[in-house]
PDB file of N, CA and C in Angstrom:
ATOM      1  N   MET A   1     -26.346  69.998 -48.371  1.00 77.00           N
ATOM      2  CA  MET A   1     -25.631  70.069 -47.119  1.00 77.00           C
ATOM      3  C   MET A   1     -26.561  69.638 -45.987  1.00 77.00           C
ATOM      4  N   ASP A   2     -25.981  69.088 -44.966  1.00 91.00           N
ATOM      5  CA  ASP A   2     -26.748  68.625 -43.815  1.00 91.00           C
ATOM      6  C   ASP A   2     -27.174  69.830 -42.971  1.00 91.00           C
ATOM      7  N   LYS A   3     -28.467  70.077 -42.937  1.00 93.00           N
ATOM      8  CA  LYS A   3     -28.988  71.255 -42.246  1.00 93.00           C
ATOM      9  C   LYS A   3     -28.739  71.190 -40.739  1.00 93.00           C
ATOM     10  N   LYS A   4     -28.829  70.006 -40.152  1.00 94.00           N
ATOM     11  CA  LYS A   4     -28.594  69.873 -38.710  1.00 94.00           C
ATOM     12  C   LYS A   4     -27.146  70.215 -38.362  1.00 94.00           C
ATOM     13  N   LEU A   5     -26.217  69.767 -39.196  1.00 95.00           N
ATOM     14  CA  LEU A   5     -24.807  70.085 -38.977  1.00 95.00           C
ATOM     15  C   LEU A   5     -24.582  71.589 -39.078  1.00 95.00           C
ATOM     16  N   ILE A   6     -25.150  72.210 -40.088  1.00 95.00           N
ATOM     17  CA  ILE A   6     -25.010  73.658 -40.268  1.00 95.00           C
ATOM     18  C   ILE A   6     -25.598  74.391 -39.061  1.00 95.00           C
ATOM     19  N   ARG A   7     -26.757  73.931 -38.585  1.00 92.00           N
ATOM     20  CA  ARG A   7     -27.386  74.572 -37.427  1.00 92.00           C
ATOM     21  C   ARG A   7     -26.450  74.518 -36.213  1.00 92.00           C
ATOM     22  N   LYS A   8     -25.854  73.356 -35.953  1.00 91.00           N
ATOM     23  CA  LYS A   8     -24.939  73.220 -34.823  1.00 91.00           C
ATOM     24  C   LYS A   8     -23.714  74.111 -34.990  1.00 91.00           C
ATOM     25  N   MET A   9     -23.195  74.183 -36.194  1.00 93.00           N
ATOM     26  CA  MET A   9     -22.024  75.023 -36.444  1.00 93.00           C
ATOM     27  C   MET A   9     -22.371  76.502 -36.251  1.00 93.00           C
ATOM     28  N   VAL A  10     -23.555  76.903 -36.699  1.00 91.00           N
ATOM     29  CA  VAL A  10     -23.996  78.288 -36.522  1.00 91.00           C
ATOM     30  C   VAL A  10     -24.170  78.581 -35.034  1.00 91.00           C
ATOM     31  N   GLN A  11     -24.758  77.648 -34.281  1.00 87.00           N
ATOM     32  CA  GLN A  11     -24.924  77.838 -32.843  1.00 87.00           C
ATOM     33  C   GLN A  11     -23.574  78.023 -32.159  1.00 87.00           C
ATOM     34  N   LYS A  12     -22.604  77.198 -32.517  1.00 88.00           N
ATOM     35  CA  LYS A  12     -21.268  77.319 -31.912  1.00 88.00           C
ATOM     36  C   LYS A  12     -20.637  78.659 -32.252  1.00 88.00           C
ATOM     37  N   CYS A  13     -20.883  79.127 -33.443  1.00 88.00           N
ATOM     38  CA  CYS A  13     -20.329  80.416 -33.852  1.00 88.00           C
ATOM     39  C   CYS A  13     -20.960  81.552 -33.036  1.00 88.00           C
ATOM     40  N   PHE A  14     -22.274  81.473 -32.800  1.00 83.00           N
ATOM     41  CA  PHE A  14     -22.926  82.489 -31.978  1.00 83.00           C
ATOM     42  C   PHE A  14     -22.385  82.473 -30.557  1.00 83.00           C
ATOM     43  N   VAL A  15     -22.074  81.303 -30.033  1.00 84.00           N
ATOM     44  CA  VAL A  15     -21.490  81.205 -28.687  1.00 84.00           C
ATOM     45  C   VAL A  15     -20.156  81.941 -28.647  1.00 84.00           C
ATOM     46  N   GLN A  16     -19.381  81.835 -29.721  1.00 84.00           N
ATOM     47  CA  GLN A  16     -18.109  82.556 -29.789  1.00 84.00           C
ATOM     48  C   GLN A  16     -18.323  84.063 -29.697  1.00 84.00           C
ATOM     49  N   TYR A  17     -19.468  84.520 -30.210  1.00 79.00           N
ATOM     50  CA  TYR A  17     -19.778  85.952 -30.166  1.00 79.00           C
ATOM     51  C   TYR A  17     -20.580  86.315 -28.918  1.00 79.00           C
ATOM     52  N   ARG A  18     -20.471  85.481 -27.864  1.00 74.00           N
ATOM     53  CA  ARG A  18     -21.048  85.747 -26.544  1.00 74.00           C
ATOM     54  C   ARG A  18     -22.572  85.629 -26.493  1.00 74.00           C
ATOM     55  N   HIS A  19     -23.151  84.782 -27.324  1.00 65.00           N
ATOM     56  CA  HIS A  19     -24.579  84.516 -27.248  1.00 65.00           C
ATOM     57  C   HIS A  19     -24.776  83.177 -26.553  1.00 65.00           C
ATOM     58  N   GLU A  20     -25.937  82.976 -26.003  1.00 67.00           N
ATOM     59  CA  GLU A  20     -26.251  81.720 -25.328  1.00 67.00           C
ATOM     60  C   GLU A  20     -26.259  80.585 -26.342  1.00 67.00           C
ATOM     61  N   GLY A  21     -26.473  79.365 -25.877  1.00 60.00           N
ATOM     62  CA  GLY A  21     -26.455  78.193 -26.733  1.00 60.00           C
ATOM     63  C   GLY A  21     -27.567  78.146 -27.761  1.00 60.00           C
ATOM     64  N   SER A  22     -28.660  78.883 -27.525  1.00 64.00           N
ATOM     65  CA  SER A  22     -29.752  78.880 -28.486  1.00 64.00           C
ATOM     66  C   SER A  22     -29.532  79.989 -29.518  1.00 64.00           C
ATOM     67  N   LEU A  23     -30.155  79.808 -30.654  1.00 68.00           N
ATOM     68  CA  LEU A  23     -30.018  80.813 -31.706  1.00 68.00           C
ATOM     69  C   LEU A  23     -30.858  82.035 -31.353  1.00 68.00           C
ATOM     70  N   PRO A  24     -30.303  83.235 -31.542  1.00 70.00           N
ATOM     71  CA  PRO A  24     -31.015  84.460 -31.150  1.00 70.00           C
ATOM     72  C   PRO A  24     -31.995  84.960 -32.216  1.00 70.00           C
ATOM     73  N   PHE A  25     -32.605  84.036 -32.943  1.00 77.00           N
ATOM     74  CA  PHE A  25     -33.562  84.403 -33.979  1.00 77.00           C
ATOM     75  C   PHE A  25     -34.452  83.209 -34.276  1.00 77.00           C
ATOM     76  N   GLY A  26     -35.449  83.425 -35.112  1.00 84.00           N
ATOM     77  CA  GLY A  26     -36.414  82.388 -35.432  1.00 84.00           C
ATOM     78  C   GLY A  26     -35.988  81.518 -36.607  1.00 84.00           C
ATOM     79  N   GLU A  27     -36.879  80.616 -36.960  1.00 88.00           N
ATOM     80  CA  GLU A  27     -36.609  79.660 -38.029  1.00 88.00           C
ATOM     81  C   GLU A  27     -36.459  80.347 -39.385  1.00 88.00           C
ATOM     82  N   ALA A  28     -37.225  81.399 -39.619  1.00 90.00           N
ATOM     83  CA  ALA A  28     -37.143  82.110 -40.909  1.00 90.00           C
ATOM     84  C   ALA A  28     -35.761  82.729 -41.097  1.00 90.00           C
ATOM     85  N   GLU A  29     -35.221  83.324 -40.039  1.00 89.00           N
ATOM     86  CA  GLU A  29     -33.892  83.914 -40.131  1.00 89.00           C
ATOM     87  C   GLU A  29     -32.826  82.839 -40.324  1.00 89.00           C
ATOM     88  N   PHE A  30     -33.004  81.693 -39.636  1.00 90.00           N
ATOM     89  CA  PHE A  30     -32.048  80.603 -39.833  1.00 90.00           C
ATOM     90  C   PHE A  30     -32.064  80.123 -41.277  1.00 90.00           C
ATOM     91  N   GLU A  31     -33.253  80.042 -41.874  1.00 94.00           N
ATOM     92  CA  GLU A  31     -33.357  79.618 -43.274  1.00 94.00           C
ATOM     93  C   GLU A  31     -32.586  80.571 -44.180  1.00 94.00           C
ATOM     94  N   GLU A  32     -32.679  81.868 -43.914  1.00 93.00           N
ATOM     95  CA  GLU A  32     -31.937  82.856 -44.705  1.00 93.00           C
ATOM     96  C   GLU A  32     -30.434  82.640 -44.554  1.00 93.00           C
ATOM     97  N   ILE A  33     -29.992  82.448 -43.310  1.00 94.00           N
ATOM     98  CA  ILE A  33     -28.573  82.220 -43.053  1.00 94.00           C
ATOM     99  C   ILE A  33     -28.125  80.920 -43.724  1.00 94.00           C
ATOM    100  N   TYR A  34     -28.931  79.878 -43.593  1.00 96.00           N
ATOM    101  CA  TYR A  34     -28.603  78.584 -44.189  1.00 96.00           C
ATOM    102  C   TYR A  34     -28.468  78.702 -45.711  1.00 96.00           C
ATOM    103  N   GLU A  35     -29.428  79.362 -46.343  1.00 96.00           N
ATOM    104  CA  GLU A  35     -29.386  79.527 -47.805  1.00 96.00           C
ATOM    105  C   GLU A  35     -28.151  80.311 -48.234  1.00 96.00           C
ATOM    106  N   LYS A  36     -27.797  81.336 -47.481  1.00 97.00           N
ATOM    107  CA  LYS A  36     -26.603  82.130 -47.802  1.00 97.00           C
ATOM    108  C   LYS A  36     -25.347  81.272 -47.678  1.00 97.00           C
ATOM    109  N   ILE A  37     -25.274  80.442 -46.631  1.00 97.00           N
ATOM    110  CA  ILE A  37     -24.121  79.551 -46.450  1.00 97.00           C
ATOM    111  C   ILE A  37     -24.014  78.579 -47.624  1.00 97.00           C
ATOM    112  N   VAL A  38     -25.134  77.969 -47.994  1.00 97.00           N
ATOM    113  CA  VAL A  38     -25.143  77.009 -49.105  1.00 97.00           C
ATOM    114  C   VAL A  38     -24.732  77.705 -50.400  1.00 97.00           C
ATOM    115  N   GLU A  39     -25.240  78.892 -50.626  1.00 97.00           N
ATOM    116  CA  GLU A  39     -24.913  79.646 -51.843  1.00 97.00           C
ATOM    117  C   GLU A  39     -23.422  79.977 -51.902  1.00 97.00           C
ATOM    118  N   LEU A  40     -22.876  80.479 -50.798  1.00 97.00           N
ATOM    119  CA  LEU A  40     -21.459  80.832 -50.777  1.00 97.00           C
ATOM    120  C   LEU A  40     -20.573  79.604 -50.949  1.00 97.00           C
ATOM    121  N   LYS A  41     -20.976  78.491 -50.343  1.00 96.00           N
ATOM    122  CA  LYS A  41     -20.188  77.261 -50.466  1.00 96.00           C
ATOM    123  C   LYS A  41     -20.225  76.736 -51.895  1.00 96.00           C
ATOM    124  N   SER A  42     -21.365  76.838 -52.557  1.00 96.00           N
ATOM    125  CA  SER A  42     -21.443  76.369 -53.941  1.00 96.00           C
ATOM    126  C   SER A  42     -20.674  77.292 -54.886  1.00 96.00           C
ATOM    127  N   ASP A  43     -20.628  78.591 -54.560  1.00 97.00           N
ATOM    128  CA  ASP A  43     -19.871  79.541 -55.383  1.00 97.00           C
ATOM    129  C   ASP A  43     -18.364  79.360 -55.223  1.00 97.00           C
ATOM    130  N   ALA A  44     -17.935  78.963 -54.025  1.00 95.00           N
ATOM    131  CA  ALA A  44     -16.507  78.788 -53.743  1.00 95.00           C
ATOM    132  C   ALA A  44     -16.309  77.478 -52.967  1.00 95.00           C
ATOM    133  N   PRO A  45     -16.386  76.338 -53.645  1.00 95.00           N
ATOM    134  CA  PRO A  45     -16.313  75.050 -52.947  1.00 95.00           C
ATOM    135  C   PRO A  45     -14.985  74.806 -52.225  1.00 95.00           C
ATOM    136  N   GLU A  46     -13.942  75.507 -52.614  1.00 96.00           N
ATOM    137  CA  GLU A  46     -12.647  75.314 -51.966  1.00 96.00           C
ATOM    138  C   GLU A  46     -12.548  76.045 -50.627  1.00 96.00           C
ATOM    139  N   THR A  47     -13.471  76.962 -50.360  1.00 96.00           N
ATOM    140  CA  THR A  47     -13.468  77.715 -49.106  1.00 96.00           C
ATOM    141  C   THR A  47     -13.945  76.828 -47.963  1.00 96.00           C
ATOM    142  N   ASP A  48     -13.273  76.934 -46.827  1.00 96.00           N
ATOM    143  CA  ASP A  48     -13.618  76.143 -45.657  1.00 96.00           C
ATOM    144  C   ASP A  48     -15.003  76.535 -45.146  1.00 96.00           C
ATOM    145  N   LEU A  49     -15.812  75.533 -44.816  1.00 96.00           N
ATOM    146  CA  LEU A  49     -17.170  75.773 -44.342  1.00 96.00           C
ATOM    147  C   LEU A  49     -17.183  76.607 -43.064  1.00 96.00           C
ATOM    148  N   HIS A  50     -16.238  76.377 -42.177  1.00 96.00           N
ATOM    149  CA  HIS A  50     -16.161  77.165 -40.939  1.00 96.00           C
ATOM    150  C   HIS A  50     -15.951  78.651 -41.237  1.00 96.00           C
ATOM    151  N   ASP A  51     -15.121  78.948 -42.209  1.00 96.00           N
ATOM    152  CA  ASP A  51     -14.877  80.345 -42.583  1.00 96.00           C
ATOM    153  C   ASP A  51     -16.146  80.994 -43.131  1.00 96.00           C
ATOM    154  N   ILE A  52     -16.876  80.256 -43.952  1.00 97.00           N
ATOM    155  CA  ILE A  52     -18.116  80.779 -44.527  1.00 97.00           C
ATOM    156  C   ILE A  52     -19.120  81.063 -43.419  1.00 97.00           C
ATOM    157  N   ILE A  53     -19.277  80.108 -42.501  1.00 96.00           N
ATOM    158  CA  ILE A  53     -20.238  80.284 -41.410  1.00 96.00           C
ATOM    159  C   ILE A  53     -19.846  81.471 -40.539  1.00 96.00           C
ATOM    160  N   ASN A  54     -18.570  81.597 -40.209  1.00 95.00           N
ATOM    161  CA  ASN A  54     -18.119  82.745 -39.414  1.00 95.00           C
ATOM    162  C   ASN A  54     -18.429  84.060 -40.112  1.00 95.00           C
ATOM    163  N   ASP A  55     -18.193  84.130 -41.412  1.00 96.00           N
ATOM    164  CA  ASP A  55     -18.458  85.354 -42.164  1.00 96.00           C
ATOM    165  C   ASP A  55     -19.955  85.683 -42.167  1.00 96.00           C
ATOM    166  N   VAL A  56     -20.793  84.674 -42.389  1.00 95.00           N
ATOM    167  CA  VAL A  56     -22.236  84.902 -42.470  1.00 95.00           C
ATOM    168  C   VAL A  56     -22.789  85.313 -41.104  1.00 95.00           C
ATOM    169  N   VAL A  57     -22.345  84.665 -40.042  1.00 91.00           N
ATOM    170  CA  VAL A  57     -22.813  85.015 -38.693  1.00 91.00           C
ATOM    171  C   VAL A  57     -22.350  86.418 -38.328  1.00 91.00           C
ATOM    172  N   TYR A  58     -21.123  86.751 -38.630  1.00 91.00           N
ATOM    173  CA  TYR A  58     -20.613  88.093 -38.340  1.00 91.00           C
ATOM    174  C   TYR A  58     -21.440  89.133 -39.089  1.00 91.00           C
ATOM    175  N   GLU A  59     -21.716  88.863 -40.359  1.00 93.00           N
ATOM    176  CA  GLU A  59     -22.515  89.795 -41.160  1.00 93.00           C
ATOM    177  C   GLU A  59     -23.917  89.933 -40.561  1.00 93.00           C
ATOM    178  N   PHE A  60     -24.496  88.834 -40.103  1.00 89.00           N
ATOM    179  CA  PHE A  60     -25.828  88.866 -39.485  1.00 89.00           C
ATOM    180  C   PHE A  60     -25.808  89.748 -38.235  1.00 89.00           C
ATOM    181  N   LEU A  61     -24.788  89.578 -37.405  1.00 84.00           N
ATOM    182  CA  LEU A  61     -24.708  90.346 -36.159  1.00 84.00           C
ATOM    183  C   LEU A  61     -24.370  91.809 -36.403  1.00 84.00           C
ATOM    184  N   ALA A  62     -23.653  92.096 -37.469  1.00 88.00           N
ATOM    185  CA  ALA A  62     -23.227  93.463 -37.752  1.00 88.00           C
ATOM    186  C   ALA A  62     -24.332  94.305 -38.379  1.00 88.00           C
ATOM    187  N   THR A  63     -25.360  93.653 -38.902  1.00 83.00           N
ATOM    188  CA  THR A  63     -26.436  94.418 -39.550  1.00 83.00           C
ATOM    189  C   THR A  63     -27.652  94.531 -38.694  1.00 83.00           C
TER     190      THR A  63
END
């Protein structure tokens, strides 16, 4: 998956949750989120990428 595209999609999702345009965490945390997104997408390829990203970002913010 294109990491730059995923990064932009994650940033947009954080904006929806009232965060600024920058990611509220470092590169290590983004790598964890990215790996989780890739894993979930490979486990369920029919699931929409936007839905996966929303779920992962929500889970990140909720914990």
